[in-house]
Structure formats: C-alpha cells, structure tokens
Amino acid sequence: MKVLITGTTQGIGKAIAEAFLDKGHEVIGIDRQEKSILHPNYTHHTVDVRDRAHLPAIENIEILINNAGTQNEDDIDINLKALIGITEKYAIQPKIKSVLNIASASGHTGAEFPEYCASKGGVLAYTKNVAMRIAPFGATCNSLDPGGVITPLNECVMNDPVLWAEIMDETPLKRWATTEEIAEWAYFLTVTNKFCTGQNILVDGGEAINYNFVWTE
C-alpha cells in the first residue's frame, strides 16, 4: 500500500517506516530533517509539516500516519495544527484506508507540560472527528498514545538513575516501550485492523492505572 508517514528521520517515525518497508509497502516520509532511511521503496520530502505551501503533491494515499511532533517547541502548532493540515490535505479522499495519529498518554492524563498536553488532547478529539468523516470510504482513524518510549529524546531521564527509578515506580511493567513495539502497534491499527475506529489506544505499560493511593497504616 501507499503509506505516508511524518517525522521519519528518527525514533518512533523511523521505526514505523522501516516496519512498513520490511513488509513491502511503498513509504513516503515528510520530515524537516534530511532522510536517514535508504531503501528503494522509500521517498523522502524534506519539509516542515507546518509549511502548508510547500507540502508535496501526493495523490491516492492509502495509509496516513501522523507521527511528527515536538515538546516545548510550538507544541500546538506542530503537534496539532500541522497534523490537522496534513490530514486534511492527504487523507480526506476515497482511496484512504486508514489514518493513525501518534498522540501521547499525556493527552489522557495531563501529566506533562501544559501546551504539550493540550496539543495531544486536541489530537485525541480530532481523531474522532476524522473517523466519522472517512467512515463513508470504509476507512478507520485511531490514535496510538504511548507512554514512555526508549528514544534519544528521552535520554535526559533515562540516564539519570534517580529520575529513572521514580519513573519505574510509576510503571507497573517496570520498563518503557521500544520504538519497534510502537511500530508493531502502528502496523496492526492501520493494516490488520478494519473495524476499530475513533478510538484512542493507550499503550503505556500500565502507568495510567498506577494511581498511587496513599493512606495511613
């Protein structure tokens, strides 16, 4: 299938792109950084997702995965407004089969920086809006909302023994997800899944259920 993925040069986006390429799909990436994937079925467009005037003309996208995002850098413009722009340009058309928005557990809990939480919470709501609008095409739209994921962007806490111990205390499974695990979820929700739609899928190792009830002995 013809798959468009944003934010493919590192982390989750790169892992998702590689997973689809490994399974024989045609993958198109959009990222403001130069490409880091070398594969005959991969096409890269170096452009900021906010720059609607210079987004490439790509027709008949079958799967759209909105992965590009940031933290503490114009979060609402990048994480939400640009995601909406990409979706409206490429996904609202009869050839679409699936849209997946990479959101965050913070969109459910609010437990992070204010604009980041607001941007990801907006993605959760917009996911339901898109699901209703592409349903007439027989297509699905869901969000995949990870908790902690092992990526270079998170090394500031991963390499701090004290902070890491506190984070693990909040995570029942006592580990974070790998990018490859998130890629498996992305593939399932866009290719295998044909019926689940309008849902916000929380994948956080159980962190959201650890409510830390404290009481006197």
Coordinates of C-alpha atoms in Angstrom, one line a residue:
M1 CA 0.0 0.0 0.0
K2 CA 1.0 3.6 -0.4
V3 CA 1.9 4.9 3.1
L4 CA 2.7 8.5 4.1
I5 CA 4.4 9.0 7.4
T6 CA 5.5 12.2 9.0
G7 CA 8.6 12.5 11.2
T8 CA 10.6 9.6 9.8
T9 CA 14.2 10.6 10.5
Q10 CA 14.4 9.2 14.0
G11 CA 12.7 7.5 16.9
I12 CA 9.1 6.2 16.5
G13 CA 8.6 7.5 13.0
K14 CA 11.7 5.9 11.6
A15 CA 10.8 2.5 13.3
I16 CA 7.3 2.7 11.8
A17 CA 8.7 3.5 8.3
E18 CA 11.1 0.6 8.5
A19 CA 8.4 -1.8 9.6
F20 CA 6.2 -0.9 6.6
L21 CA 9.2 -1.1 4.2
D22 CA 10.1 -4.6 5.6
K23 CA 6.6 -5.7 4.7
G24 CA 6.8 -4.5 1.1
H25 CA 4.8 -1.3 1.3
E26 CA 5.6 2.0 -0.5
V27 CA 6.6 4.6 2.1
I28 CA 6.7 8.3 1.7
G29 CA 8.3 10.3 4.5
I30 CA 7.9 14.0 5.4
D31 CA 10.4 15.5 7.9
R32 CA 12.2 18.8 8.3
Q33 CA 15.5 16.9 8.6
E34 CA 17.3 15.1 5.8
K35 CA 16.4 11.5 5.2
S36 CA 18.0 8.8 7.3
I37 CA 16.4 5.8 5.6
L38 CA 17.9 4.3 2.4
H39 CA 15.5 1.9 0.7
P40 CA 14.3 1.6 -2.9
N41 CA 10.6 1.8 -1.8
Y42 CA 11.2 5.0 0.4
T43 CA 10.7 8.5 -0.9
H44 CA 11.7 11.4 1.4
H45 CA 10.5 15.0 1.3
T46 CA 12.5 17.5 3.5
V47 CA 9.9 20.0 4.6
D48 CA 8.4 21.3 7.9
V49 CA 4.9 19.9 8.4
R50 CA 3.8 23.4 9.3
D51 CA 4.7 24.7 5.9
R52 CA 1.5 24.0 4.1
A53 CA 2.6 26.0 1.0
H54 CA 5.5 23.6 0.3
L55 CA 3.9 20.3 1.2
P56 CA 4.4 17.8 -1.7
A57 CA 1.7 16.9 -4.1
I58 CA 1.0 13.3 -3.3
E59 CA -2.2 11.6 -4.5
N60 CA -4.1 8.4 -3.5
I61 CA -2.5 7.9 -0.1
E62 CA -3.9 4.7 1.4
I63 CA -2.4 5.0 4.9
L64 CA -1.5 8.2 6.7
I65 CA 0.5 8.1 9.9
N66 CA 0.8 11.4 11.7
N67 CA 3.9 10.9 13.8
A68 CA 5.8 14.3 13.6
G69 CA 5.8 16.0 16.9
T70 CA 7.8 18.1 19.4
Q71 CA 7.9 19.0 23.1
N72 CA 8.3 22.6 24.3
E73 CA 8.7 24.0 20.8
D74 CA 5.5 25.4 19.3
D75 CA 3.7 22.3 20.5
I76 CA 0.2 23.3 19.4
D77 CA 1.3 24.5 16.0
I78 CA 3.4 21.3 15.3
N79 CA 1.6 18.6 17.2
L80 CA -2.0 19.7 16.5
K81 CA -2.4 22.3 13.8
A82 CA 0.2 20.8 11.4
L83 CA -1.3 17.3 12.0
I84 CA -4.7 18.7 11.0
G85 CA -3.2 20.3 7.9
I86 CA -1.5 17.1 6.8
T87 CA -4.7 15.0 7.4
E88 CA -7.0 17.4 5.5
K89 CA -4.6 17.6 2.6
Y90 CA -3.9 13.8 2.1
A91 CA -6.4 11.7 3.9
I92 CA -9.9 13.0 3.3
Q93 CA -10.3 11.2 -0.1
P94 CA -11.8 8.0 -1.4
K95 CA -8.6 6.0 -1.6
I96 CA -7.8 6.3 2.1
K97 CA -7.9 3.1 4.1
S98 CA -6.6 4.2 7.5
V99 CA -5.3 7.2 9.4
L100 CA -3.3 6.8 12.6
N101 CA -2.3 9.8 14.8
I102 CA 0.6 9.3 17.2
A103 CA -0.6 11.1 20.3
S104 CA 0.5 10.6 23.9
A105 CA -0.5 9.2 27.2
S106 CA -0.3 12.8 28.4
G107 CA -3.3 13.6 26.3
H108 CA -5.2 11.3 28.7
T109 CA -3.6 12.2 32.0
G110 CA -2.5 15.8 31.5
A111 CA 0.7 14.8 33.3
E112 CA 3.3 16.8 31.3
F113 CA 4.0 20.3 30.0
P114 CA 0.8 22.4 29.5
E115 CA 1.0 23.1 25.8
Y116 CA 2.2 19.6 25.1
C117 CA -0.8 18.1 27.0
A118 CA -3.2 20.5 25.3
S119 CA -1.8 19.6 21.8
K120 CA -2.1 15.9 22.3
G121 CA -5.5 16.2 23.9
G122 CA -6.6 18.0 20.8
V123 CA -5.3 15.1 18.7
L124 CA -7.5 12.7 20.6
A125 CA -10.6 14.7 19.8
Y126 CA -9.6 15.4 16.2
T127 CA -9.1 11.6 15.7
K128 CA -12.8 11.0 16.4
N129 CA -13.7 13.8 14.0
V130 CA -11.7 12.3 11.2
A131 CA -13.0 8.8 12.0
M132 CA -16.6 10.0 11.3
R133 CA -15.6 11.8 8.1
I134 CA -13.7 8.9 6.5
A135 CA -16.1 6.2 7.5
P136 CA -18.0 6.6 4.3
F137 CA -14.9 5.4 2.5
G138 CA -14.7 2.3 4.7
A139 CA -11.6 3.7 6.4
T140 CA -10.6 3.8 10.0
C141 CA -8.9 6.5 12.1
N142 CA -7.5 5.9 15.6
S143 CA -4.8 7.4 17.8
L144 CA -1.9 5.5 19.3
D145 CA -1.0 7.1 22.6
P146 CA 2.3 5.9 24.0
G147 CA 3.7 6.4 27.5
G148 CA 7.4 6.2 27.9
V149 CA 9.4 5.1 24.8
I150 CA 13.1 4.5 24.6
T151 CA 14.3 7.2 22.2
P152 CA 17.2 9.6 22.1
L153 CA 14.9 12.4 23.0
N154 CA 14.2 10.8 26.4
E155 CA 17.9 10.2 27.3
C156 CA 17.8 13.1 29.8
V157 CA 15.7 11.0 32.2
M158 CA 16.8 7.6 31.0
N159 CA 20.4 8.3 32.0
D160 CA 19.5 9.8 35.4
P161 CA 19.4 6.9 37.9
V162 CA 17.3 8.8 40.5
L163 CA 14.7 10.0 38.0
W164 CA 14.6 6.7 36.2
A165 CA 13.9 4.9 39.5
E166 CA 11.0 7.2 40.1
I167 CA 9.6 6.6 36.6
M168 CA 9.8 2.9 37.0
D169 CA 7.9 3.2 40.3
E170 CA 5.1 4.7 38.3
T171 CA 5.2 1.9 35.6
P172 CA 3.8 -1.5 36.6
L173 CA 5.6 -3.3 33.8
K174 CA 8.9 -1.7 35.0
R175 CA 10.1 -0.8 31.6
W176 CA 9.4 1.6 28.7
A177 CA 8.4 0.5 25.2
T178 CA 10.8 0.2 22.4
T179 CA 10.2 2.0 19.1
E180 CA 9.8 -1.4 17.4
E181 CA 6.9 -2.2 19.7
I182 CA 5.2 1.0 18.9
A183 CA 5.7 0.3 15.2
E184 CA 4.0 -3.1 15.7
W185 CA 1.0 -1.3 17.1
A186 CA 1.0 1.1 14.3
Y187 CA 1.0 -1.7 11.7
F188 CA -1.8 -3.5 13.5
L189 CA -4.0 -0.5 13.7
T190 CA -3.6 0.6 10.1
V191 CA -3.3 -2.7 8.2
T192 CA -4.6 -5.6 10.2
N193 CA -7.5 -3.6 11.8
K194 CA -10.5 -3.0 9.7
F195 CA -13.2 -2.3 12.3
C196 CA -11.9 -0.4 15.3
T197 CA -12.2 3.3 14.6
G198 CA -12.5 6.6 16.5
Q199 CA -10.5 5.1 19.4
N200 CA -7.6 6.5 21.5
I201 CA -5.4 3.5 22.2
L202 CA -3.3 4.0 25.3
V203 CA 0.0 2.0 25.4
D204 CA 1.9 3.0 28.5
G205 CA 2.9 -0.1 30.4
G206 CA 0.1 0.5 32.9
E207 CA 1.4 3.8 34.1
A208 CA -2.1 5.5 33.9
I209 CA -3.6 2.9 36.2
N210 CA -1.0 3.4 38.9
Y211 CA -2.9 6.0 40.9
N212 CA -0.5 6.0 44.0
F213 CA -3.2 5.7 46.7
V214 CA -1.6 6.7 50.0
W215 CA -3.3 6.2 53.4
T216 CA -2.4 5.8 57.0
E217 CA -1.3 2.4 58.3

